Tab-separated table of C-alpha atoms in Angstrom:
chain	number	residue	atom	x	y	z
A	205	UNK	CA	0.000	0.000	0.000
A	206	UNK	CA	1.450	3.434	-0.927
A	207	UNK	CA	2.470	5.987	1.657
A	208	UNK	CA	0.902	9.425	1.493
A	209	UNK	CA	3.780	11.947	1.363
A	210	UNK	CA	1.559	14.986	1.977
A	211	UNK	CA	-0.777	14.112	4.839
A	212	UNK	CA	-0.830	11.803	7.820
A	213	UNK	CA	-3.884	11.777	10.047
A	214	UNK	CA	-6.645	9.673	11.544
A	215	UNK	CA	-9.026	7.644	9.427
A	216	UNK	CA	-12.314	9.455	8.864
A	217	UNK	CA	-15.460	9.174	6.760
A	218	UNK	CA	-13.485	10.660	3.834
A	219	UNK	CA	-9.897	9.527	4.541
A	220	UNK	CA	-8.903	5.854	4.568
A	221	UNK	CA	-5.473	6.380	6.120
A	222	UNK	CA	-3.785	6.877	2.736
A	223	UNK	CA	-6.167	8.564	0.324
A	224	UNK	CA	-9.095	10.953	0.569
A	225	UNK	CA	-12.431	10.024	-1.003
A	226	UNK	CA	-16.042	11.140	-1.324
A	227	UNK	CA	-18.367	8.636	0.358
A	228	UNK	CA	-20.648	6.766	-2.036
A	229	UNK	CA	-19.227	8.540	-5.078
A	230	UNK	CA	-17.407	7.099	-8.093
A	231	UNK	CA	-14.281	9.205	-8.668
A	232	UNK	CA	-11.411	7.302	-10.270
A	233	UNK	CA	-11.056	6.757	-14.000
A	234	UNK	CA	-8.571	4.279	-15.437
A	235	UNK	CA	-5.680	5.287	-17.674
A	236	UNK	CA	-7.399	3.371	-20.455
A	237	UNK	CA	-10.508	5.523	-19.996
A	238	UNK	CA	-8.355	8.668	-20.031
A	239	UNK	CA	-6.688	7.604	-23.300
A	240	UNK	CA	-10.087	6.751	-24.781
A	241	UNK	CA	-11.371	10.209	-23.856
A	242	UNK	CA	-8.321	12.011	-25.259
A	243	UNK	CA	-8.455	10.035	-28.534
A	244	UNK	CA	-12.223	10.144	-28.851
A	245	UNK	CA	-14.160	11.971	-31.523
A	246	UNK	CA	-16.153	15.091	-30.790
A	247	UNK	CA	-13.452	17.441	-29.522
A	248	UNK	CA	-14.345	20.894	-30.798
A	249	UNK	CA	-11.753	23.374	-32.070
A	250	UNK	CA	-11.368	26.508	-29.961
A	251	UNK	CA	-10.276	29.897	-31.255
A	252	UNK	CA	-6.615	30.626	-30.610
A	253	UNK	CA	-7.616	33.986	-29.139
A	254	UNK	CA	-10.911	34.887	-27.454
A	255	UNK	CA	-10.338	38.205	-25.712
A	256	UNK	CA	-12.771	39.396	-23.080
A	257	UNK	CA	-14.503	42.758	-23.536
A	258	UNK	CA	-13.919	43.469	-19.846
A	259	UNK	CA	-10.847	44.648	-18.001
A	260	UNK	CA	-10.585	45.780	-14.409
A	261	UNK	CA	-8.184	47.725	-12.265
A	262	UNK	CA	-9.679	47.036	-8.840
A	263	UNK	CA	-9.950	49.394	-5.904
A	264	UNK	CA	-7.405	48.847	-3.141
A	265	UNK	CA	-10.114	47.994	-0.603
A	266	UNK	CA	-13.877	47.453	-0.734
A	267	UNK	CA	-16.273	47.855	2.175
A	268	UNK	CA	-19.045	45.571	0.937
A	269	UNK	CA	-18.456	42.617	-1.393
A	270	UNK	CA	-17.046	42.669	-4.907
A	271	UNK	CA	-16.151	39.551	-6.864
A	272	UNK	CA	-14.103	39.803	-10.070
A	273	UNK	CA	-13.346	36.907	-12.395
A	274	UNK	CA	-9.657	36.920	-13.331
A	275	UNK	CA	-10.117	33.976	-15.666
A	276	UNK	CA	-11.134	30.304	-15.622
A	277	UNK	CA	-11.638	29.627	-11.874
A	278	UNK	CA	-9.469	32.485	-10.533
A	279	UNK	CA	-11.282	35.197	-8.575
A	280	UNK	CA	-10.475	38.319	-6.623
A	281	UNK	CA	-13.009	38.582	-3.784
A	282	UNK	CA	-12.955	41.876	-1.901
A	283	UNK	CA	-15.016	41.926	1.266
A	284	UNK	CA	-15.092	44.015	4.431
A	285	UNK	CA	-11.794	45.692	3.581
A	286	UNK	CA	-9.940	42.414	2.896
A	287	UNK	CA	-8.668	41.079	-0.418
A	288	UNK	CA	-8.834	37.348	-1.190
A	289	UNK	CA	-7.551	35.527	-4.254
A	290	UNK	CA	-9.113	32.164	-5.035
A	291	UNK	CA	-7.221	29.616	-7.167
A	292	UNK	CA	-5.070	32.262	-8.887
A	293	UNK	CA	-3.533	31.121	-12.191
A	294	UNK	CA	-1.574	33.723	-14.152
A	295	UNK	CA	0.612	31.358	-16.154
A	296	UNK	CA	0.240	30.956	-19.914
A	297	UNK	CA	-0.662	27.286	-19.542
A	298	UNK	CA	-2.553	25.162	-17.017
A	299	UNK	CA	0.093	22.468	-17.169
A	300	UNK	CA	3.136	20.991	-15.393
A	301	UNK	CA	5.261	22.726	-18.064
A	302	UNK	CA	4.924	26.009	-19.923
A	303	UNK	CA	5.822	24.658	-23.370
A	304	UNK	CA	2.879	22.252	-23.662
A	305	UNK	CA	-0.598	21.766	-22.316
A	306	UNK	CA	-3.798	23.846	-22.319
A	307	UNK	CA	-2.957	27.462	-23.188
A	308	UNK	CA	-4.892	30.606	-22.331
A	309	UNK	CA	-7.051	32.057	-25.089
A	310	UNK	CA	-7.579	35.296	-23.164
A	311	UNK	CA	-5.371	37.249	-20.763
A	312	UNK	CA	-6.198	37.611	-17.069
A	313	UNK	CA	-9.003	40.097	-16.465
A	314	UNK	CA	-6.886	41.784	-13.788
A	315	UNK	CA	-3.219	42.277	-14.604
A	316	UNK	CA	-0.925	40.821	-11.954
A	317	UNK	CA	0.672	44.225	-11.306
A	318	UNK	CA	-2.793	45.755	-10.817
A	319	UNK	CA	-3.755	43.425	-7.988
A	320	UNK	CA	-4.483	45.195	-4.704
A	321	UNK	CA	-2.628	44.040	-1.561
A	322	UNK	CA	-3.605	40.391	-1.129
A	323	UNK	CA	-4.381	39.332	2.437
A	324	UNK	CA	-5.125	35.657	1.783
A	325	UNK	CA	-5.021	33.118	-1.039
A	326	UNK	CA	-7.626	30.347	-0.982
A	327	UNK	CA	-6.788	27.122	-2.826
A	328	UNK	CA	-9.517	24.580	-3.518
A	329	UNK	CA	-7.340	21.692	-4.732
A	330	UNK	CA	-4.119	20.678	-6.425
A	331	UNK	CA	-5.025	20.452	-10.133
A	332	UNK	CA	-2.909	22.633	-12.412
A	333	UNK	CA	-5.788	24.858	-13.494
A	334	UNK	CA	-6.362	25.755	-9.833
A	335	UNK	CA	-2.942	25.565	-8.180
A	336	UNK	CA	-0.234	27.311	-10.196
A	337	UNK	CA	3.220	27.187	-8.634
A	338	UNK	CA	4.622	30.172	-10.548
A	339	UNK	CA	1.724	32.411	-9.579
A	340	UNK	CA	1.800	31.354	-5.928
A	341	UNK	CA	5.547	31.963	-5.664
A	342	UNK	CA	5.101	35.451	-7.132
A	343	UNK	CA	2.259	36.206	-4.723
A	344	UNK	CA	4.243	34.952	-1.728
A	345	UNK	CA	7.159	37.165	-2.715
A	346	UNK	CA	5.188	40.275	-3.619
A	347	UNK	CA	2.227	40.185	-1.222
A	348	UNK	CA	3.187	37.845	1.636
A	349	UNK	CA	-0.373	36.517	2.010
A	350	UNK	CA	-1.832	33.879	4.269
A	351	UNK	CA	-2.710	30.657	2.421
A	352	UNK	CA	-5.943	28.833	3.272
A	353	UNK	CA	-6.172	25.325	1.863
A	354	UNK	CA	-7.479	21.801	2.487
A	355	UNK	CA	-5.530	19.010	4.183
A	356	UNK	CA	-2.190	18.110	2.614
A	357	UNK	CA	-2.039	21.090	0.254
A	358	UNK	CA	0.055	22.955	2.840
A	359	UNK	CA	2.791	20.325	2.496
A	360	UNK	CA	2.581	20.607	-1.282
A	361	UNK	CA	3.051	24.390	-1.013
A	362	UNK	CA	6.059	23.958	1.279
A	363	UNK	CA	7.728	21.627	-1.225
A	364	UNK	CA	7.110	24.204	-3.956
A	365	UNK	CA	8.846	26.884	-1.924
A	366	UNK	CA	5.614	28.842	-1.374
A	367	UNK	CA	5.662	30.399	2.074
A	368	UNK	CA	4.008	33.777	2.634
A	369	UNK	CA	2.559	34.021	6.141
A	370	UNK	CA	2.116	30.257	6.254
A	371	UNK	CA	-1.043	28.218	5.830
A	372	UNK	CA	-4.261	27.591	7.679
A	373	UNK	CA	-5.250	24.056	6.843
A	374	UNK	CA	-8.879	22.962	6.875
A	375	UNK	CA	-10.722	19.679	6.828
A	376	UNK	CA	-14.250	19.595	5.416
A	377	UNK	CA	-16.651	21.780	7.420
A	378	UNK	CA	-13.828	23.390	9.389
A	379	UNK	CA	-13.457	27.165	9.394
A	380	UNK	CA	-10.879	29.895	9.898
A	381	UNK	CA	-11.433	33.504	10.967
A	382	UNK	CA	-9.807	36.303	8.996
A	383	UNK	CA	-10.725	39.724	10.346
A	384	UNK	CA	-14.516	39.974	10.162
A	385	UNK	CA	-14.658	37.069	7.677
A	386	UNK	CA	-15.122	33.391	8.438
A	387	UNK	CA	-13.935	30.982	5.739
A	388	UNK	CA	-15.155	27.373	5.739
A	389	UNK	CA	-14.046	24.371	3.660
A	390	UNK	CA	-17.052	22.664	2.070
A	391	UNK	CA	-17.046	19.123	0.628
A	392	UNK	CA	-17.248	18.734	-3.135
A	393	UNK	CA	-17.556	15.840	-5.566
A	394	UNK	CA	-14.062	15.918	-7.019
A	395	UNK	CA	-10.498	14.583	-6.544
A	396	UNK	CA	-6.879	15.733	-6.551
A	397	UNK	CA	-3.535	14.952	-8.214
A	398	UNK	CA	-0.424	16.610	-9.636
A	399	UNK	CA	0.910	13.535	-11.403
A	400	UNK	CA	0.141	9.900	-12.168
A	401	UNK	CA	1.059	8.555	-8.729
A	402	UNK	CA	-0.495	10.966	-6.205
A	403	UNK	CA	-4.224	10.676	-6.881
A	404	UNK	CA	-6.290	11.770	-3.859
A	405	UNK	CA	-3.290	12.271	-1.558
A	406	UNK	CA	-4.459	15.834	-0.783
A	407	UNK	CA	-7.975	16.970	0.047
A	408	UNK	CA	-10.150	19.179	-2.165
A	409	UNK	CA	-12.938	21.567	-1.198
A	410	UNK	CA	-15.179	24.476	-2.000
A	411	UNK	CA	-15.239	27.571	0.203
A	412	UNK	CA	-18.023	29.353	2.051
A	413	UNK	CA	-16.974	32.900	2.933
A	414	UNK	CA	-19.127	34.527	5.603
A	415	UNK	CA	-18.980	38.312	5.247
A	416	UNK	CA	-20.918	41.111	6.993
A	417	UNK	CA	-22.773	41.547	3.671
A	418	UNK	CA	-23.754	37.889	3.297
A	419	UNK	CA	-22.389	34.486	2.318
A	420	UNK	CA	-20.211	33.948	-0.770
A	421	UNK	CA	-20.045	30.298	-1.918
A	422	UNK	CA	-17.144	29.401	-4.211
A	423	UNK	CA	-17.079	26.031	-5.971
A	424	UNK	CA	-13.842	25.337	-7.819
A	425	UNK	CA	-14.682	21.946	-9.354
A	426	UNK	CA	-17.449	19.484	-8.611
A	427	UNK	CA	-19.623	16.789	-10.061
A	428	UNK	CA	-23.264	16.865	-9.096
A	429	UNK	CA	-23.279	13.492	-7.352
A	430	UNK	CA	-26.264	13.384	-5.004
A	431	UNK	CA	-26.342	17.174	-4.672
A	432	UNK	CA	-25.976	16.814	-0.919
A	433	UNK	CA	-23.178	19.275	-0.178
A	434	UNK	CA	-24.832	22.403	-1.572
A	435	UNK	CA	-28.056	21.594	0.235
A	436	UNK	CA	-26.154	21.031	3.479
A	437	UNK	CA	-24.271	24.298	3.016
A	438	UNK	CA	-27.602	26.144	2.839
A	439	UNK	CA	-28.879	24.309	5.914
A	440	UNK	CA	-25.762	25.169	7.948
A	441	UNK	CA	-25.007	28.716	6.821
A	442	UNK	CA	-28.136	29.961	5.066
A	443	UNK	CA	-28.527	30.820	1.380
A	444	UNK	CA	-25.550	32.513	-0.310
A	445	UNK	CA	-25.995	36.019	-1.631
A	446	UNK	CA	-23.482	35.060	-4.317
A	447	UNK	CA	-22.297	31.687	-5.623
A	448	UNK	CA	-19.391	31.003	-7.977
A	449	UNK	CA	-20.520	27.884	-9.859
A	450	UNK	CA	-18.461	26.121	-12.569
A	451	UNK	CA	-20.225	25.656	-15.903
A	452	UNK	CA	-17.464	24.366	-18.214
A	453	UNK	CA	-15.213	21.358	-18.906
A	454	UNK	CA	-18.087	18.862	-18.986
A	455	UNK	CA	-17.851	16.856	-22.234
A	456	UNK	CA	-17.824	13.932	-22.871
A	457	UNK	CA	-20.303	13.253	-20.072
A	458	UNK	CA	-19.410	9.572	-19.692
A	459	UNK	CA	-15.949	10.670	-18.545
A	460	UNK	CA	-16.533	14.061	-16.913
A	461	UNK	CA	-19.837	13.706	-15.059
A	462	UNK	CA	-18.339	12.462	-11.767
A	463	UNK	CA	-15.966	15.444	-11.457
A	464	UNK	CA	-17.468	18.361	-13.430
A	465	UNK	CA	-21.057	19.576	-13.647
A	466	UNK	CA	-22.618	20.665	-16.921
A	467	UNK	CA	-24.680	23.886	-17.067
A	468	UNK	CA	-27.949	22.077	-16.340
A	469	UNK	CA	-26.449	20.600	-13.158
A	470	UNK	CA	-24.921	23.981	-12.304
A	471	UNK	CA	-28.422	25.445	-12.343
A	472	UNK	CA	-29.525	22.619	-10.059
A	473	UNK	CA	-26.755	23.547	-7.598
A	474	UNK	CA	-27.931	27.172	-7.797
A	475	UNK	CA	-31.389	25.994	-6.773
A	476	UNK	CA	-30.100	23.528	-4.155
A	477	UNK	CA	-28.169	26.200	-2.238
A	478	UNK	CA	-30.910	28.805	-2.852
A	479	UNK	CA	-28.399	31.463	-3.934
A	480	UNK	CA	-29.593	34.957	-4.790
A	481	UNK	CA	-27.057	35.466	-7.597
A	482	UNK	CA	-24.463	33.275	-9.294
A	483	UNK	CA	-21.401	33.721	-11.473
A	484	UNK	CA	-20.679	30.997	-14.006
A	485	UNK	CA	-16.952	30.328	-14.278
A	486	UNK	CA	-14.479	27.567	-15.272
A	487	UNK	CA	-15.074	28.129	-18.984
A	488	UNK	CA	-13.678	30.037	-21.921
A	489	UNK	CA	-10.008	30.386	-20.891
A	490	UNK	CA	-8.350	26.936	-21.025
A	491	UNK	CA	-9.651	24.139	-23.230
A	492	UNK	CA	-9.635	21.130	-20.926
A	493	UNK	CA	-12.388	19.017	-22.501
A	494	UNK	CA	-14.371	18.531	-25.707
A	495	UNK	CA	-17.148	21.137	-25.761
A	496	UNK	CA	-16.951	24.250	-27.941
A	497	UNK	CA	-15.622	27.505	-26.526
A	498	UNK	CA	-19.061	29.137	-26.273
A	499	UNK	CA	-21.070	25.992	-25.452
A	500	UNK	CA	-21.173	26.586	-21.656
A	501	UNK	CA	-22.658	30.062	-22.108
A	502	UNK	CA	-25.280	28.800	-24.575
A	503	UNK	CA	-26.127	25.708	-22.524
A	504	UNK	CA	-26.450	27.806	-19.367
A	505	UNK	CA	-28.965	30.079	-21.105
A	506	UNK	CA	-31.028	27.031	-22.126
A	507	UNK	CA	-30.894	25.539	-18.608
A	508	UNK	CA	-31.978	28.814	-16.993
A	509	UNK	CA	-34.872	29.196	-19.425
A	510	UNK	CA	-35.967	25.607	-18.750
A	511	UNK	CA	-35.936	26.297	-14.994
A	512	UNK	CA	-37.703	29.685	-15.430
A	513	UNK	CA	-34.814	31.513	-13.734
A	514	UNK	CA	-34.124	35.086	-14.915
A	515	UNK	CA	-30.758	35.099	-16.707
A	516	UNK	CA	-29.552	38.136	-14.746
A	517	UNK	CA	-29.492	35.977	-11.607
A	518	UNK	CA	-26.920	33.531	-13.052
A	519	UNK	CA	-24.494	34.948	-15.598
A	520	UNK	CA	-21.624	33.296	-17.470
A	521	UNK	CA	-18.802	35.702	-16.612
A	522	UNK	CA	-15.818	36.641	-18.756
A	523	UNK	CA	-12.376	37.648	-17.440
A	524	UNK	CA	-12.451	41.124	-15.913
A	525	UNK	CA	-16.188	41.079	-15.239
A	526	UNK	CA	-17.161	42.077	-11.681
A	527	UNK	CA	-20.203	41.744	-9.440
A	528	UNK	CA	-20.777	44.016	-6.460
A	529	UNK	CA	-23.116	43.793	-3.495
């Protein structure tokens, strides 16, 4: 049995002593299935460039809540005078190397040098489109933030030479106070890995950010599963005033459904957690799967119409687009 190099702790309902898991949820795909997916027909061609019409130079501090999509799943959340970055990726590629792998088709909606002082960086999990070593090193050097992450990711950051103010490490449903904010790690139907041999050695999560202006719910990646976690979040913390819900990287469904929702399931999550507003993200920047570049936006519009939800309540955001409370 392999040894987990990143985390050692007691067995729990989602840790077997070596690997983390989601109870009653199918997560692992074989290498044969991965090869079949990569070689399969149906992969749409993306444009080489798809610039966003939005660009933002954010205020240094915000008293209420403002959420700005930097690109893909990277957000700047400004709340109660504090600045949080979630899953910041500024590199050209979401890849172990910068000469191959999924490349950006649009630049970050906030230039790195235009970022306000960053107080904390929240990391949902270890995949390359969410945890970017080059970006985190630059942030640690230039901003000296606190890192908030799930179990085992702190060890991964240490081995990458990412320090800052250190890390607050959370298990599912645990929280950490940061000024007037309380940040909680929420379970999600997903998995983690940086290579072929470390699958599920570190935990993954969503985040619930309690602010004086209301709850912000950020989902980095998730399948729909049984839909239990978003419903439980609402029961524990109340409905979010704003939810960041992924809407992209969902085709082919036979391969992606256990780890990534499609827009129809994203709308179901929106209803499950009873959010007031939602931002659709995780689309349009890196081509990770088969669907066309604009398919998530179009499919979200169809799903909202089918559910009789006004489209202004759940919008597919582009880099640089911001929402304020």
